[in-house]
Amino acid sequence: MWREISLEDIGTALLDIAMPRLCVVCGRELLLRERHICTDCLAQLPLTRFWNQSRNPMADKLNALIQNDLGEDGYEPYANACALFYYGTESPYAHITPQLKYYHNIKMGQFFSAMLGRRLCSSPEFEDVDMVIPVPLHPLRRWKRGYNQAEIIASEIVRVYALRAGGREPEMRTDILRRVRNTRTQTALSGESKVGNMESAFALRHRFKESVPRHILLIDDVFTSGSTLFACRRVLRQHFGSDVKISVATLAFVGD
């Protein structure tokens, strides 16, 4: 039994005495081998399983925005979208993304991002991703927060892709998109207002190393209306031709 206990376990146990670790969902004290979420809450995590679906409600929302922008005569291949779990304001699982976004719980964010990454790697729709781009924050907001939560998620997803047997590490790029408007929070806005709020919020950087990917994966923390990711995707499409696939992924999806 003692041989199964590592130095990390001993260190965790000692720290738990002084400052017990709590489940991010239900708040109970975690057991020695539990990380960030208790076993019971993990077993009931409301997974979307979108990685097993070529078409899903999240992708439908995104494609509706794309088609509306193109008009009746425009056409673009169906864009893929995936999230790890469903987000509901009344659900205790809604605590997960704010812990990363507002409370500097980086380790927890990496834990759930790795879960998402493993599912993306196993999906035929996402296995060929060769460039990962996190949604950028406005410089002022990033300075206040100290980091960009989308970059935390993207970095962990890239790390997981790199661990695939025989897999090639996707290129993470933070030098292509920039946020040029510090938009107001989307929380209280309607669907159409959210799209308008994101209008001209993003732009291409004037200088970046040229790279021609086959499949770009845009990353954010939560997909609600899709307006933020759509705005980023629209800017990228203006630079990358229609032969470059652009998909999106988030930790959480707000269903209807």
Short mmCIF file of C-alpha atoms in Angstrom, two decimals:
data_model
loop_
_atom_site.label_atom_id
_atom_site.label_comp_id
_atom_site.label_asym_id
_atom_site.label_seq_id
_atom_site.Cartn_x
_atom_site.Cartn_y
_atom_site.Cartn_z
CA MET A 1 0.00 0.00 0.00
CA TRP A 2 2.74 2.45 0.98
CA ARG A 3 4.49 1.86 -2.33
CA GLU A 4 1.41 3.26 -4.10
CA ILE A 5 1.65 6.57 -2.25
CA SER A 6 3.89 9.06 -4.04
CA LEU A 7 5.72 12.10 -2.70
CA GLU A 8 3.13 14.23 -4.48
CA ASP A 9 0.37 12.42 -2.56
CA ILE A 10 2.16 13.08 0.74
CA GLY A 11 2.59 16.75 -0.12
CA THR A 12 -1.07 17.03 -1.12
CA ALA A 13 -2.19 15.37 2.11
CA LEU A 14 -0.11 17.76 4.22
CA LEU A 15 -1.44 20.79 2.35
CA ASP A 16 -5.00 19.50 2.74
CA ILE A 17 -4.59 19.64 6.50
CA ALA A 18 -3.78 23.35 6.38
CA MET A 19 -6.03 24.28 3.45
CA PRO A 20 -8.42 21.54 2.32
CA ARG A 21 -9.05 21.37 -1.43
CA LEU A 22 -12.73 21.61 -2.35
CA CYS A 23 -14.73 20.27 -5.27
CA VAL A 24 -15.35 23.09 -7.74
CA VAL A 25 -18.92 21.85 -8.23
CA CYS A 26 -20.35 20.73 -4.87
CA GLY A 27 -17.81 22.22 -2.47
CA ARG A 28 -17.06 19.10 -0.44
CA GLU A 29 -13.48 18.29 0.60
CA LEU A 30 -11.60 16.31 -2.02
CA LEU A 31 -10.07 12.93 -1.33
CA LEU A 32 -6.34 12.40 -1.78
CA ARG A 33 -6.41 11.28 -5.43
CA GLU A 34 -9.23 13.61 -6.51
CA ARG A 35 -8.26 16.72 -8.46
CA HIS A 36 -10.47 19.82 -8.63
CA ILE A 37 -13.74 17.85 -8.82
CA CYS A 38 -15.00 14.97 -6.68
CA THR A 39 -15.64 11.56 -8.19
CA ASP A 40 -19.42 11.85 -7.84
CA CYS A 41 -19.60 15.23 -9.61
CA LEU A 42 -17.16 14.08 -12.29
CA ALA A 43 -19.36 11.06 -13.01
CA GLN A 44 -22.33 13.40 -13.53
CA LEU A 45 -20.49 16.05 -15.57
CA PRO A 46 -23.05 17.04 -18.26
CA LEU A 47 -20.92 16.16 -21.27
CA THR A 48 -22.15 17.38 -24.65
CA ARG A 49 -20.57 14.52 -26.64
CA PHE A 50 -20.40 16.90 -29.61
CA TRP A 51 -17.00 15.41 -30.52
CA ASN A 52 -18.92 12.33 -31.70
CA GLN A 53 -21.31 14.38 -33.85
CA SER A 54 -20.49 15.97 -37.19
CA ARG A 55 -23.58 18.17 -36.70
CA ASN A 56 -24.80 19.39 -33.31
CA PRO A 57 -26.71 22.32 -31.76
CA MET A 58 -23.54 24.34 -31.10
CA ALA A 59 -22.35 23.98 -34.69
CA ASP A 60 -25.86 24.77 -35.96
CA LYS A 61 -25.80 28.09 -34.08
CA LEU A 62 -22.42 28.99 -35.51
CA ASN A 63 -23.38 28.02 -39.06
CA ALA A 64 -26.59 30.05 -38.84
CA LEU A 65 -24.49 33.16 -38.12
CA ILE A 66 -22.13 32.32 -40.99
CA GLN A 67 -24.94 31.76 -43.47
CA ASN A 68 -26.76 34.92 -42.40
CA ASP A 69 -23.57 36.87 -43.03
CA LEU A 70 -23.05 35.27 -46.45
CA GLY A 71 -26.60 35.92 -47.61
CA GLU A 72 -28.90 33.71 -49.66
CA ASP A 73 -26.42 33.23 -52.51
CA GLY A 74 -23.36 32.64 -50.34
CA TYR A 75 -22.00 29.23 -49.44
CA GLU A 76 -19.39 27.86 -47.09
CA PRO A 77 -18.92 24.25 -45.94
CA TYR A 78 -20.50 23.36 -42.60
CA ALA A 79 -18.21 24.46 -39.75
CA ASN A 80 -17.57 22.09 -36.86
CA ALA A 81 -17.96 23.09 -33.21
CA CYS A 82 -17.44 21.26 -29.93
CA ALA A 83 -17.72 21.91 -26.20
CA LEU A 84 -16.87 19.70 -23.25
CA PHE A 85 -19.97 20.21 -21.11
CA TYR A 86 -23.32 22.00 -21.00
CA TYR A 87 -23.48 25.27 -19.07
CA GLY A 88 -26.67 26.31 -17.26
CA THR A 89 -26.92 29.29 -14.92
CA GLU A 90 -28.75 27.19 -12.31
CA SER A 91 -26.36 24.28 -12.59
CA PRO A 92 -23.54 23.84 -10.04
CA TYR A 93 -21.28 23.03 -13.01
CA ALA A 94 -21.58 26.69 -13.98
CA HIS A 95 -18.91 27.35 -11.31
CA ILE A 96 -16.20 25.82 -13.48
CA THR A 97 -15.59 28.51 -16.12
CA PRO A 98 -15.80 31.53 -13.74
CA GLN A 99 -13.17 29.88 -11.53
CA LEU A 100 -10.80 30.03 -14.48
CA LYS A 101 -11.94 33.35 -15.89
CA TYR A 102 -12.19 35.48 -12.76
CA TYR A 103 -10.55 33.63 -9.85
CA HIS A 104 -7.17 32.62 -11.31
CA ASN A 105 -7.82 28.90 -10.89
CA ILE A 106 -5.37 28.04 -13.66
CA LYS A 107 -4.72 24.43 -12.58
CA MET A 108 -8.44 23.67 -12.61
CA GLY A 109 -8.77 25.25 -16.05
CA GLN A 110 -5.94 23.08 -17.35
CA PHE A 111 -7.58 19.98 -15.88
CA PHE A 112 -10.83 20.47 -17.79
CA SER A 113 -9.02 21.72 -20.90
CA ALA A 114 -7.07 18.46 -21.02
CA MET A 115 -10.36 16.56 -20.84
CA LEU A 116 -11.59 18.54 -23.85
CA GLY A 117 -8.29 18.05 -25.68
CA ARG A 118 -8.40 14.27 -25.33
CA ARG A 119 -11.87 14.18 -26.86
CA LEU A 120 -10.91 16.49 -29.72
CA CYS A 121 -7.91 14.29 -30.53
CA SER A 122 -10.12 11.23 -30.77
CA SER A 123 -12.67 12.90 -33.06
CA PRO A 124 -12.50 12.50 -36.85
CA GLU A 125 -13.74 16.07 -37.14
CA PHE A 126 -10.82 17.54 -35.15
CA GLU A 127 -7.94 15.06 -35.34
CA ASP A 128 -6.22 16.95 -38.20
CA VAL A 129 -6.06 20.35 -36.43
CA ASP A 130 -2.69 21.96 -37.17
CA MET A 131 -3.20 25.50 -35.81
CA VAL A 132 -4.86 26.61 -32.57
CA ILE A 133 -5.86 30.26 -32.05
CA PRO A 134 -7.31 31.48 -28.72
CA VAL A 135 -9.82 34.33 -28.81
CA PRO A 136 -7.78 37.41 -27.83
CA LEU A 137 -8.59 39.75 -24.96
CA HIS A 138 -8.36 43.50 -25.27
CA PRO A 139 -4.97 44.62 -23.87
CA LEU A 140 -6.63 46.61 -21.07
CA ARG A 141 -8.76 43.66 -19.95
CA ARG A 142 -5.81 41.31 -20.15
CA TRP A 143 -3.74 43.70 -18.04
CA LYS A 144 -6.47 43.85 -15.38
CA ARG A 145 -7.00 40.07 -15.34
CA GLY A 146 -3.34 39.15 -15.71
CA TYR A 147 -3.92 36.44 -18.32
CA ASN A 148 -6.23 35.33 -21.12
CA GLN A 149 -8.34 32.33 -20.10
CA ALA A 150 -8.70 31.26 -23.75
CA GLU A 151 -4.90 31.00 -23.98
CA ILE A 152 -4.84 28.73 -20.91
CA ILE A 153 -7.37 26.42 -22.56
CA ALA A 154 -5.63 26.52 -25.94
CA SER A 155 -2.18 25.80 -24.47
CA GLU A 156 -3.43 22.71 -22.68
CA ILE A 157 -5.25 21.45 -25.77
CA VAL A 158 -2.05 21.85 -27.81
CA ARG A 159 -0.13 19.93 -25.12
CA VAL A 160 -2.63 17.07 -25.30
CA TYR A 161 -2.43 16.95 -29.09
CA ALA A 162 1.37 16.74 -28.81
CA LEU A 163 1.07 13.66 -26.58
CA ARG A 164 -0.89 11.67 -29.15
CA ALA A 165 0.93 8.56 -30.36
CA GLY A 166 2.52 9.58 -33.64
CA GLY A 167 0.71 12.90 -33.54
CA ARG A 168 2.16 16.22 -34.63
CA GLU A 169 1.82 19.18 -32.29
CA PRO A 170 -0.49 21.89 -33.65
CA GLU A 171 0.95 25.37 -33.85
CA MET A 172 -0.51 27.74 -31.26
CA ARG A 173 -0.72 31.28 -32.59
CA THR A 174 -1.47 34.41 -30.59
CA ASP A 175 0.04 36.75 -33.18
CA ILE A 176 -2.66 36.56 -35.87
CA LEU A 177 -5.81 37.92 -34.24
CA ARG A 178 -6.02 41.02 -32.07
CA ARG A 179 -8.86 42.66 -30.20
CA VAL A 180 -9.23 46.27 -31.27
CA ARG A 181 -12.34 47.20 -29.26
CA ASN A 182 -12.85 46.66 -25.54
CA THR A 183 -16.45 45.51 -25.90
CA ARG A 184 -18.92 45.59 -23.02
CA THR A 185 -19.87 42.33 -21.36
CA GLN A 186 -22.19 40.09 -23.38
CA THR A 187 -24.12 38.68 -20.41
CA ALA A 188 -27.20 40.93 -20.48
CA LEU A 189 -27.42 41.37 -24.26
CA SER A 190 -29.85 39.72 -26.68
CA GLY A 191 -28.62 37.49 -29.51
CA GLU A 192 -28.70 40.21 -32.17
CA SER A 193 -27.15 42.75 -29.78
CA LYS A 194 -24.31 40.34 -29.05
CA VAL A 195 -23.48 40.08 -32.74
CA GLY A 196 -23.59 43.88 -33.05
CA ASN A 197 -21.46 44.28 -29.94
CA MET A 198 -18.75 42.15 -31.58
CA GLU A 199 -18.86 44.04 -34.88
CA SER A 200 -15.33 45.15 -35.79
CA ALA A 201 -14.06 44.01 -32.37
CA PHE A 202 -11.29 41.89 -33.91
CA ALA A 203 -8.73 42.42 -36.65
CA LEU A 204 -5.69 40.74 -38.14
CA ARG A 205 -2.35 41.83 -36.79
CA HIS A 206 -0.42 43.83 -39.34
CA ARG A 207 2.65 41.66 -38.94
CA PHE A 208 2.78 37.95 -38.31
CA LYS A 209 4.77 35.04 -39.68
CA GLU A 210 3.02 33.63 -42.71
CA SER A 211 1.68 30.16 -42.18
CA VAL A 212 -0.80 28.21 -44.27
CA PRO A 213 -2.66 25.75 -42.04
CA ARG A 214 -5.11 23.10 -43.17
CA HIS A 215 -7.36 23.21 -40.12
CA ILE A 216 -7.61 26.10 -37.62
CA LEU A 217 -9.21 25.56 -34.22
CA LEU A 218 -10.53 28.72 -32.52
CA ILE A 219 -10.71 28.46 -28.71
CA ASP A 220 -12.81 30.28 -26.10
CA ASP A 221 -14.16 29.42 -22.66
CA VAL A 222 -17.95 29.52 -23.21
CA PHE A 223 -20.17 29.41 -26.30
CA THR A 224 -23.46 31.24 -25.74
CA SER A 225 -24.74 32.95 -28.89
CA GLY A 226 -21.56 32.24 -30.85
CA SER A 227 -21.10 35.93 -31.67
CA THR A 228 -17.53 36.20 -30.35
CA LEU A 229 -16.24 33.12 -32.13
CA PHE A 230 -18.15 34.07 -35.28
CA ALA A 231 -16.53 37.52 -35.29
CA CYS A 232 -13.07 35.96 -34.95
CA ARG A 233 -13.80 33.38 -37.61
CA ARG A 234 -15.04 36.04 -40.00
CA VAL A 235 -11.75 37.96 -39.72
CA LEU A 236 -9.72 34.79 -40.25
CA ARG A 237 -11.77 33.84 -43.29
CA GLN A 238 -10.89 37.18 -44.88
CA HIS A 239 -7.24 36.13 -44.76
CA PHE A 240 -7.38 32.35 -45.17
CA GLY A 241 -9.12 30.96 -48.22
CA SER A 242 -12.09 28.62 -48.21
CA ASP A 243 -9.76 25.62 -48.52
CA VAL A 244 -8.66 26.22 -44.89
CA LYS A 245 -11.06 24.62 -42.42
CA ILE A 246 -11.95 26.77 -39.38
CA SER A 247 -13.58 25.04 -36.41
CA VAL A 248 -14.32 26.19 -32.86
CA ALA A 249 -14.14 24.62 -29.41
CA THR A 250 -14.97 25.77 -25.88
CA LEU A 251 -15.12 24.30 -22.40
CA ALA A 252 -18.83 25.02 -22.03
CA PHE A 253 -21.90 25.40 -24.23
CA VAL A 254 -25.04 27.27 -23.19
CA GLY A 255 -27.90 25.30 -24.72
CA ASP A 256 -31.40 26.62 -25.30
#
